[in-house]
Amino acid sequence: MWLIVMKGFAGTGKSTLSRALSKQLGWPLIDKDDVKDLLDGHAQAAGPLAYEIMFNIARRQLLQGLNVICDSPLTGNISYEHAQVIATETHASLAVLECFCSDASLWKQRINGRKTLQLPAHHQTDWDAFQVFLRQLSIQENYSIAHPHLIVDTAQPLHECLSLVIAWQEHLQMGELIT
């Protein structure tokens, strides 16, 4: 069994890629934002609680023998450590799929384009405010990853990103480690 955890900042294409990957592989997708959207305004520390719930649902799916994809920024080492504990407990193999967008204008367009979506307040919808957030977060973002880790530039078309990830996952399943 596999637990694939997404990693990357807002607007880098994590959700788009994870949804396409879930559909292609037929694996359940658990999105931290789906949980946080419901918790915001109803629970203190909605972010950490959303991670707890996401990983608890992933744990249950893995115990059922299903491969799982978790969609979250995975910005902190604590979240990565939680994923490791879940993978160990369920005897699943853990892999990290990190998204970034090398085209700053495209990334900016993605963030600012969210303004029309009427998303809950915790979503990044303003590029300038997001830049301030990134500067504050940069210290937390840097931690080492000891599991298979693929970094995908989502400035490429979705079908190319998906093909790259599918090929990587097939190699992982065959026991080959490629990065």
XYZ file of N, CA, C and O in Angstrom:
716
model
N 0.832 -1.179 0.000
C 0.000 0.000 0.000
C 0.877 1.244 0.000
O 1.982 1.220 0.504
N 0.304 2.308 -0.527
C 1.018 3.577 -0.629
C 0.246 4.703 0.022
O -0.979 4.796 -0.112
N 0.979 5.566 0.693
C 0.480 6.838 1.165
C 1.293 7.905 0.458
O 2.496 8.043 0.700
N 0.643 8.595 -0.458
C 1.300 9.705 -1.152
C 0.820 10.986 -0.493
O -0.393 11.229 -0.412
N 1.760 11.785 -0.010
C 1.410 13.077 0.558
C 1.911 14.170 -0.373
O 3.048 14.132 -0.838
N 1.013 15.077 -0.661
C 1.348 16.222 -1.499
C 2.072 17.243 -0.638
O 1.866 17.314 0.568
N 2.901 18.059 -1.290
C 3.644 19.108 -0.601
C 3.788 20.281 -1.555
O 4.006 20.090 -2.743
N 3.668 21.480 -1.020
C 3.879 22.674 -1.839
C 2.975 23.813 -1.390
O 1.992 23.613 -0.685
N 3.327 24.988 -1.827
C 2.586 26.184 -1.455
C 1.279 26.306 -2.233
O 1.080 25.629 -3.250
N 0.439 27.186 -1.747
C -0.824 27.484 -2.425
C -0.556 27.908 -3.870
O 0.433 28.592 -4.152
N -1.419 27.487 -4.756
C -1.320 27.899 -6.155
C -0.289 27.167 -6.974
O -0.094 27.493 -8.147
N 0.371 26.179 -6.390
C 1.400 25.453 -7.148
C 0.831 24.273 -7.930
O 1.573 23.608 -8.641
N -0.461 24.019 -7.792
C -1.076 22.949 -8.572
C -1.244 21.637 -7.840
O -1.568 20.619 -8.463
N -1.044 21.632 -6.516
C -1.170 20.393 -5.743
C -2.548 19.768 -5.893
O -2.665 18.575 -6.151
N -3.579 20.567 -5.673
C -4.944 20.024 -5.706
C -5.325 19.559 -7.104
O -5.926 18.501 -7.266
N -4.960 20.329 -8.095
C -5.263 19.938 -9.476
C -4.580 18.617 -9.813
O -5.206 17.697 -10.356
N -3.310 18.505 -9.462
C -2.557 17.281 -9.754
C -3.049 16.120 -8.900
O -3.213 15.002 -9.403
N -3.317 16.349 -7.615
C -3.761 15.248 -6.764
C -5.129 14.726 -7.200
O -5.381 13.519 -7.153
N -6.004 15.613 -7.636
C -7.322 15.171 -8.128
C -7.183 14.341 -9.399
O -7.844 13.307 -9.554
N -6.323 14.788 -10.297
C -6.102 14.035 -11.540
C -5.462 12.677 -11.235
O -5.838 11.654 -11.829
N -4.521 12.663 -10.293
C -3.853 11.424 -9.919
C -4.833 10.452 -9.248
O -4.849 9.260 -9.569
N -5.671 10.977 -8.366
C -6.687 10.154 -7.702
C -7.623 9.516 -8.718
O -7.935 8.326 -8.638
N -8.047 10.315 -9.667
C -8.958 9.808 -10.701
C -8.260 8.756 -11.564
O -8.843 7.699 -11.851
N -7.035 9.024 -11.959
C -6.280 8.103 -12.824
C -6.013 6.766 -12.130
O -6.161 5.707 -12.725
N -5.611 6.831 -10.845
C -5.250 5.616 -10.123
C -6.432 4.952 -9.422
O -6.335 3.798 -9.012
N -7.513 5.712 -9.225
C -8.663 5.183 -8.488
C -8.402 5.103 -6.990
O -8.999 4.282 -6.297
N -7.522 5.952 -6.490
C -7.174 5.985 -5.082
C -7.969 7.086 -4.385
O -8.188 8.154 -4.967
N -8.378 6.868 -3.125
C -9.048 7.934 -2.387
C -8.132 9.147 -2.204
O -6.925 8.997 -2.006
N -8.733 10.313 -2.295
C -8.028 11.570 -2.078
C -8.627 12.238 -0.852
O -9.849 12.415 -0.768
N -7.778 12.601 0.096
C -8.220 13.298 1.290
C -7.540 14.666 1.275
O -6.312 14.754 1.294
N -8.348 15.713 1.207
C -7.854 17.080 1.072
C -8.016 17.811 2.398
O -9.129 17.957 2.897
N -6.899 18.268 2.958
C -6.921 18.984 4.230
C -7.826 20.204 4.163
O -8.523 20.536 5.123
N -7.857 20.890 3.030
C -8.696 22.086 2.910
C -10.181 21.769 2.981
O -10.963 22.594 3.459
N -10.595 20.602 2.522
C -12.008 20.221 2.657
C -12.405 20.187 4.126
O -13.498 20.602 4.503
N -11.490 19.698 4.952
C -11.746 19.632 6.393
C -11.681 21.027 7.000
O -12.576 21.453 7.736
N -10.626 21.778 6.670
C -10.450 23.106 7.259
C -11.566 24.055 6.850
O -11.971 24.911 7.639
N -12.080 23.915 5.638
C -13.197 24.756 5.203
C -14.382 24.637 6.163
O -15.072 25.619 6.439
N -14.610 23.436 6.671
C -15.725 23.199 7.589
C -15.396 23.602 9.023
O -16.282 23.999 9.777
N -14.138 23.504 9.422
C -13.746 23.799 10.798
C -13.569 25.285 11.076
O -13.780 25.724 12.211
N -13.144 26.049 10.064
C -12.872 27.469 10.286
C -14.075 28.168 10.897
O -15.196 28.029 10.422
N -13.819 28.890 11.968
C -14.869 29.602 12.671
C -15.607 28.760 13.686
O -16.418 29.268 14.457
N -15.355 27.455 13.687
C -16.029 26.550 14.618
C -15.077 25.897 15.619
O -15.521 25.309 16.591
N -13.776 25.953 15.325
C -12.807 25.303 16.203
C -11.538 26.142 16.263
O -11.095 26.670 15.235
N -10.981 26.260 17.463
C -9.687 26.914 17.581
C -8.645 25.993 16.958
O -8.807 24.774 16.934
N -7.584 26.593 16.454
C -6.500 25.826 15.829
C -7.052 24.907 14.744
O -6.739 23.713 14.701
N -7.876 25.470 13.853
C -8.502 24.679 12.792
C -7.463 24.032 11.871
O -7.677 22.926 11.393
N -6.338 24.704 11.628
C -5.304 24.141 10.753
C -4.726 22.839 11.273
O -4.767 21.812 10.587
N -4.178 22.840 12.507
C -3.650 21.589 13.055
C -4.724 20.498 13.179
O -4.451 19.325 12.929
N -5.925 20.889 13.566
C -7.011 19.919 13.679
C -7.359 19.320 12.311
O -7.621 18.120 12.192
N -7.325 20.149 11.269
C -7.601 19.651 9.912
C -6.568 18.604 9.493
O -6.915 17.595 8.879
N -5.293 18.827 9.847
C -4.259 17.827 9.567
C -4.543 16.534 10.340
O -4.424 15.436 9.783
N -4.902 16.656 11.619
C -5.216 15.478 12.435
C -6.334 14.664 11.794
O -6.246 13.437 11.699
N -7.381 15.343 11.376
C -8.531 14.657 10.770
C -8.131 14.028 9.438
O -8.464 12.868 9.174
N -7.407 14.778 8.607
C -6.975 14.246 7.315
C -6.169 12.960 7.499
O -6.438 11.940 6.848
N -5.185 13.002 8.411
C -4.348 11.821 8.618
C -5.114 10.687 9.289
O -4.833 9.514 9.035
N -6.088 10.995 10.123
C -6.899 9.947 10.735
C -7.742 9.234 9.673
O -7.869 8.005 9.686
N -8.303 9.989 8.754
C -9.073 9.380 7.659
C -8.136 8.561 6.767
O -8.477 7.438 6.362
N -6.953 9.090 6.489
C -5.977 8.349 5.676
C -5.611 7.034 6.360
O -5.540 5.980 5.706
N -5.394 7.102 7.667
C -5.072 5.904 8.439
C -6.159 4.849 8.263
O -5.883 3.676 8.013
N -7.416 5.254 8.384
C -8.538 4.316 8.260
C -8.565 3.699 6.859
O -8.766 2.491 6.706
N -8.350 4.501 5.830
C -8.353 3.984 4.464
C -7.211 2.995 4.245
O -7.390 1.947 3.621
N -6.031 3.319 4.783
C -4.889 2.415 4.666
C -5.138 1.103 5.404
O -4.783 0.029 4.913
N -5.762 1.182 6.579
C -6.092 -0.036 7.318
C -7.109 -0.894 6.566
O -7.191 -2.107 6.800
N -7.855 -0.283 5.673
C -8.804 -1.009 4.823
C -8.107 -1.605 3.590
O -8.744 -2.227 2.749
N -6.806 -1.356 3.479
C -6.040 -1.904 2.356
C -6.033 -1.034 1.121
O -5.663 -1.496 0.047
N -6.424 0.224 1.276
C -6.464 1.141 0.136
C -5.224 2.017 0.094
O -4.725 2.447 1.135
N -4.741 2.312 -1.093
C -3.719 3.330 -1.278
C -4.401 4.679 -1.100
O -5.591 4.820 -1.411
N -3.664 5.691 -0.626
C -4.262 6.982 -0.305
C -3.380 8.124 -0.779
O -2.148 8.027 -0.725
N -4.027 9.211 -1.196
C -3.356 10.465 -1.517
C -3.875 11.512 -0.544
O -5.088 11.672 -0.397
N -2.962 12.215 0.131
C -3.334 13.313 1.025
C -2.859 14.621 0.405
O -1.683 14.762 0.068
N -3.780 15.553 0.272
C -3.484 16.851 -0.325
C -3.415 17.903 0.775
O -4.422 18.196 1.420
N -2.210 18.430 0.993
C -1.989 19.494 1.967
C -0.663 20.161 1.614
O 0.134 19.591 0.878
N -0.418 21.340 2.154
C 0.874 21.987 1.870
C 2.064 21.243 2.469
O 3.158 21.327 1.941
N 1.845 20.517 3.571
C 2.907 19.790 4.263
C 4.105 20.709 4.534
O 5.256 20.333 4.338
N 3.801 21.933 4.949
C 4.857 22.936 5.129
C 5.708 22.702 6.364
O 6.838 23.158 6.418
N 5.197 22.012 7.344
C 5.967 21.816 8.560
C 6.429 20.389 8.745
O 5.782 19.440 8.305
N 7.565 20.239 9.402
C 8.121 18.924 9.685
C 7.163 18.081 10.526
O 7.120 16.863 10.389
N 6.355 18.728 11.373
C 5.410 17.989 12.227
C 4.428 17.196 11.366
O 4.127 16.045 11.658
N 3.950 17.800 10.298
C 3.011 17.107 9.407
C 3.687 15.938 8.700
O 3.096 14.870 8.550
N 4.916 16.142 8.269
C 5.670 15.063 7.632
C 5.888 13.916 8.620
O 5.723 12.741 8.273
N 6.235 14.256 9.853
C 6.420 13.225 10.875
C 5.120 12.464 11.130
O 5.140 11.248 11.321
N 3.993 13.173 11.118
C 2.698 12.526 11.309
C 2.433 11.533 10.170
O 1.966 10.412 10.404
N 2.743 11.934 8.950
C 2.577 11.036 7.804
C 3.447 9.786 7.971
O 3.014 8.669 7.665
N 4.659 9.964 8.484
C 5.553 8.830 8.703
C 4.983 7.858 9.737
O 5.046 6.641 9.540
N 4.419 8.392 10.806
C 3.827 7.551 11.845
C 2.664 6.744 11.270
O 2.553 5.532 11.503
N 1.803 7.403 10.495
C 0.646 6.727 9.888
C 1.129 5.625 8.935
O 0.612 4.508 8.943
N 2.118 5.937 8.116
C 2.636 4.940 7.168
C 3.227 3.744 7.911
O 2.955 2.592 7.556
N 3.996 3.993 8.946
C 4.595 2.908 9.726
C 3.520 2.050 10.379
O 3.562 0.818 10.309
N 2.562 2.715 11.023
C 1.496 2.003 11.734
C 0.673 1.117 10.804
O 0.252 0.030 11.177
N 0.462 1.559 9.585
C -0.396 0.824 8.648
C 0.404 -0.041 7.672
O -0.170 -0.655 6.785
N 1.725 -0.047 7.824
C 2.619 -0.807 6.942
C 2.511 -0.342 5.491
O 2.629 -1.137 4.558
N 2.299 0.954 5.320
C 2.229 1.544 3.978
C 3.578 2.153 3.634
O 4.350 2.542 4.512
N 3.851 2.240 2.359
C 5.037 2.950 1.892
C 4.656 4.414 1.716
O 3.593 4.730 1.188
N 5.527 5.294 2.164
C 5.283 6.729 2.103
C 6.079 7.344 0.960
O 7.247 7.005 0.763
N 5.436 8.225 0.216
C 6.112 8.979 -0.839
C 5.602 10.416 -0.790
O 4.438 10.662 -0.472
N 6.472 11.357 -1.112
C 6.123 12.774 -1.091
C 6.159 13.303 -2.515
O 7.158 13.144 -3.225
N 5.062 13.919 -2.912
C 4.939 14.512 -4.239
C 4.849 16.023 -4.047
O 3.840 16.531 -3.578
N 5.925 16.708 -4.370
C 6.014 18.151 -4.142
C 5.776 18.916 -5.435
O 6.360 18.601 -6.472
N 4.938 19.921 -5.354
C 4.636 20.765 -6.508
C 5.225 22.152 -6.329
O 5.233 22.696 -5.223
N 5.717 22.701 -7.414
C 6.128 24.099 -7.449
C 5.804 24.620 -8.836
O 5.592 23.836 -9.773
N 5.739 25.930 -8.973
C 5.461 26.537 -10.268
C 6.617 27.475 -10.600
O 6.806 28.491 -9.916
N 7.389 27.129 -11.612
C 8.575 27.908 -11.977
C 8.217 29.217 -12.683
O 9.053 30.112 -12.770
N 7.002 29.337 -13.154
C 6.550 30.535 -13.863
C 5.820 31.441 -12.866
O 4.659 31.217 -12.537
N 6.526 32.469 -12.382
C 5.964 33.352 -11.348
C 4.687 34.050 -11.816
O 3.758 34.235 -11.018
N 4.616 34.398 -13.071
C 3.399 35.077 -13.548
C 2.207 34.117 -13.563
O 1.084 34.509 -13.242
N 2.443 32.870 -13.909
C 1.380 31.859 -13.866
C 0.959 31.599 -12.427
O -0.236 31.502 -12.133
N 1.923 31.494 -11.532
C 1.637 31.271 -10.116
C 0.804 32.426 -9.553
O -0.195 32.223 -8.872
N 1.203 33.647 -9.896
C 0.461 34.841 -9.460
C -0.964 34.811 -10.015
O -1.922 35.095 -9.296
N -1.095 34.438 -11.260
C -2.422 34.347 -11.899
C -3.296 33.315 -11.179
O -4.487 33.552 -10.966
N -2.714 32.197 -10.809
C -3.475 31.162 -10.095
C -3.981 31.673 -8.745
O -5.144 31.458 -8.390
N -3.094 32.332 -7.993
C -3.475 32.852 -6.672
C -4.551 33.929 -6.816
O -5.606 33.864 -6.176
N -4.305 34.912 -7.653
C -5.271 36.009 -7.818
C -6.576 35.537 -8.453
O -7.636 36.103 -8.183
N -6.520 34.484 -9.259
C -7.713 33.937 -9.894
C -8.681 33.308 -8.918
O -9.856 33.106 -9.217
N -8.215 33.022 -7.720
C -9.074 32.429 -6.697
C -10.069 33.434 -6.113
O -11.017 33.033 -5.457
N -9.822 34.720 -6.326
C -10.702 35.754 -5.758
C -12.150 35.554 -6.196
O -13.068 35.826 -5.436
N -12.357 35.092 -7.405
C -13.715 34.932 -7.940
C -14.386 33.644 -7.473
O -15.570 33.444 -7.732
N -13.658 32.786 -6.778
C -14.188 31.476 -6.380
C -14.952 31.491 -5.059
O -15.514 30.482 -4.678
N -14.944 32.598 -4.357
C -15.627 32.722 -3.072
C -15.203 31.607 -2.104
O -16.039 30.925 -1.516
N -13.905 31.473 -1.949
C -13.338 30.459 -1.062
C -13.360 30.959 0.385
O -13.357 32.165 0.629
N -13.342 30.040 1.348
C -13.228 30.454 2.752
C -11.965 31.295 2.966
O -10.991 31.199 2.213
N -11.975 32.083 4.025
C -10.937 33.088 4.268
C -9.521 32.530 4.384
O -8.559 33.242 4.092
N -9.361 31.286 4.789
C -7.998 30.752 4.974
C -7.275 30.495 3.658
O -6.059 30.314 3.641
N -7.972 30.487 2.532
C -7.332 30.259 1.231
C -6.592 31.518 0.783
O -7.061 32.631 0.991
N -5.454 31.307 0.156
C -4.673 32.426 -0.383
C -5.318 32.898 -1.681
O -5.439 32.127 -2.634
N -5.733 34.168 -1.708
C -6.393 34.707 -2.907
C -5.795 36.036 -3.360
O -6.298 36.639 -4.293
N -4.731 36.476 -2.706
C -4.102 37.753 -3.053
C -2.599 37.563 -3.116
O -1.972 37.218 -2.112
N -2.020 37.765 -4.283
C -0.604 37.505 -4.513
C 0.285 38.309 -3.571
O 1.236 37.771 -3.005
N 0.001 39.588 -3.400
C 0.856 40.429 -2.556
C 0.811 39.967 -1.102
O 1.853 39.871 -0.438
N -0.369 39.678 -0.583
C -0.493 39.165 0.786
C 0.191 37.799 0.896
O 0.813 37.488 1.921
N 0.107 37.010 -0.153
C 0.738 35.691 -0.166
C 2.258 35.808 -0.080
O 2.913 34.999 0.584
N 2.835 36.820 -0.712
C 4.282 37.023 -0.653
C 4.740 37.303 0.777
O 5.776 36.806 1.216
N 3.961 38.078 1.529
C 4.270 38.341 2.940
C 4.206 37.035 3.721
O 5.097 36.719 4.523
N 3.169 36.251 3.476
C 3.001 34.951 4.129
C 4.192 34.036 3.841
O 4.710 33.374 4.739
N 4.645 34.002 2.603
C 5.775 33.147 2.220
C 7.040 33.528 2.971
O 7.797 32.648 3.405
N 7.302 34.817 3.111
C 8.500 35.260 3.834
C 8.444 34.801 5.290
O 9.460 34.426 5.862
N 7.282 34.818 5.889
C 7.124 34.387 7.282
C 7.269 32.873 7.415
O 7.717 32.377 8.442
N 6.894 32.155 6.397
C 6.859 30.691 6.452
C 8.172 30.036 6.051
O 8.410 28.882 6.373
N 9.055 30.748 5.377
C 10.230 30.133 4.755
C 11.085 29.325 5.716
O 11.681 28.331 5.330
N 11.150 29.713 6.973
C 11.968 28.972 7.937
C 11.375 27.590 8.185
O 12.084 26.598 8.261
N 10.067 27.508 8.300
C 9.367 26.260 8.590
C 9.444 25.270 7.424
O 9.436 24.066 7.626
N 9.520 25.759 6.230
C 9.422 24.949 5.021
C 10.629 24.025 4.827
O 10.525 22.993 4.190
N 11.769 24.379 5.363
C 12.998 23.631 5.094
C 13.193 22.491 6.091
O 13.538 22.708 7.241
N 12.965 21.270 5.621
C 13.246 20.074 6.398
C 13.573 18.967 5.416
O 13.180 18.999 4.255
N 14.332 17.990 5.871
C 14.749 16.923 4.964
C 13.656 15.858 4.859
O 12.933 15.592 5.808
N 13.592 15.271 3.701
C 12.617 14.224 3.410
C 13.398 12.945 3.130
O 14.229 12.904 2.224
N 13.098 11.917 3.915
C 13.852 10.662 3.833
C 13.135 9.586 3.025
O 13.596 8.459 2.972
N 12.019 9.916 2.433
C 11.228 8.956 1.659
C 11.279 9.325 0.182
O 11.719 10.417 -0.166
N 10.837 8.433 -0.693
C 10.788 8.804 -2.109
C 10.089 10.151 -2.266
O 9.041 10.395 -1.667
N 10.704 11.023 -3.061
C 10.287 12.421 -3.140
C 10.433 12.883 -4.588
O 11.538 12.889 -5.116
N 9.325 13.217 -5.187
C 9.342 13.725 -6.557
C 8.902 15.175 -6.528
O 7.881 15.512 -5.920
N 9.680 16.031 -7.200
C 9.342 17.448 -7.311
C 8.891 17.702 -8.739
O 9.608 17.396 -9.687
N 7.667 18.246 -8.858
C 7.058 18.457 -10.170
C 6.841 19.942 -10.403
O 6.245 20.625 -9.566
N 7.299 20.424 -11.546
C 7.060 21.811 -11.948
C 5.720 21.874 -12.669
O 5.585 21.409 -13.800
N 4.729 22.437 -12.004
C 3.374 22.463 -12.549
C 3.147 23.608 -13.537
O 2.012 23.851 -13.936
N 4.229 24.266 -13.954
C 4.099 25.210 -15.062
C 3.898 24.424 -16.368
O 3.424 24.967 -17.359
N 4.235 23.139 -16.325
C 4.000 22.242 -17.458
C 2.498 21.941 -17.540
O 1.794 22.016 -16.541
N 2.018 21.533 -18.691
C 0.602 21.138 -18.794
C 0.288 19.973 -17.847
O 1.150 19.130 -17.565
N -0.948 19.946 -17.367
C -1.368 18.927 -16.403
C -1.100 17.516 -16.910
O -0.609 16.670 -16.159
N -1.401 17.239 -18.175
C -1.206 15.869 -18.676
C 0.265 15.454 -18.630
O 0.577 14.290 -18.394
N 1.192 16.398 -18.806
C 2.616 16.069 -18.702
C 3.013 15.796 -17.257
O 3.762 14.856 -16.976
N 2.506 16.613 -16.347
C 2.775 16.393 -14.909
C 2.222 15.037 -14.478
O 2.906 14.277 -13.780
N 1.011 14.744 -14.905
C 0.373 13.485 -14.531
C 1.148 12.294 -15.088
O 1.371 11.308 -14.378
N 1.595 12.367 -16.319
C 2.384 11.285 -16.916
C 3.677 11.051 -16.147
O 4.068 9.906 -15.897
N 4.328 12.134 -15.754
C 5.565 12.037 -14.979
C 5.304 11.346 -13.641
O 6.037 10.440 -13.240
N 4.237 11.738 -12.961
C 3.914 11.168 -11.654
C 3.512 9.699 -11.777
O 3.931 8.863 -10.970
N 2.730 9.371 -12.777
C 2.315 7.972 -12.991
C 3.544 7.096 -13.246
O 3.671 6.005 -12.676
N 4.463 7.565 -14.067
C 5.685 6.800 -14.340
C 6.507 6.626 -13.063
O 7.023 5.536 -12.791
N 6.608 7.686 -12.265
C 7.326 7.624 -10.989
C 6.671 6.604 -10.060
O 7.354 5.764 -9.470
N 5.348 6.654 -9.960
C 4.631 5.726 -9.074
C 4.800 4.278 -9.548
O 4.964 3.376 -8.738
N 4.769 4.054 -10.839
C 4.983 2.698 -11.356
C 6.375 2.188 -10.994
O 6.534 1.025 -10.615
N 7.384 3.047 -11.100
C 8.745 2.661 -10.713
C 8.828 2.372 -9.219
O 9.491 1.426 -8.801
N 8.139 3.184 -8.419
C 8.132 2.944 -6.964
C 7.494 1.598 -6.649
O 7.993 0.857 -5.804
N 6.400 1.299 -7.312
C 5.718 0.033 -7.060
C 6.557 -1.166 -7.450
O 6.414 -2.245 -6.876
N 7.417 -0.987 -8.424
C 8.312 -2.068 -8.837
C 9.571 -2.113 -7.978
O 10.457 -2.936 -8.204
N 9.649 -1.192 -7.010
C 10.793 -1.195 -6.111
C 11.985 -0.393 -6.620
O 13.052 -0.444 -6.040
N 11.785 0.336 -7.692
C 12.866 1.174 -8.221
C 12.687 2.582 -7.673
O 11.586 3.109 -7.650
N 13.768 3.184 -7.258
C 13.706 4.538 -6.749
C 14.277 5.482 -7.804
O 15.441 5.403 -8.144
N 13.399 6.323 -8.333
C 13.866 7.355 -9.265
C 13.398 8.690 -8.725
O 12.401 8.792 -8.051
N 14.157 9.721 -9.004
C 13.774 11.065 -8.577
C 13.923 12.020 -9.730
O 14.525 11.723 -10.721
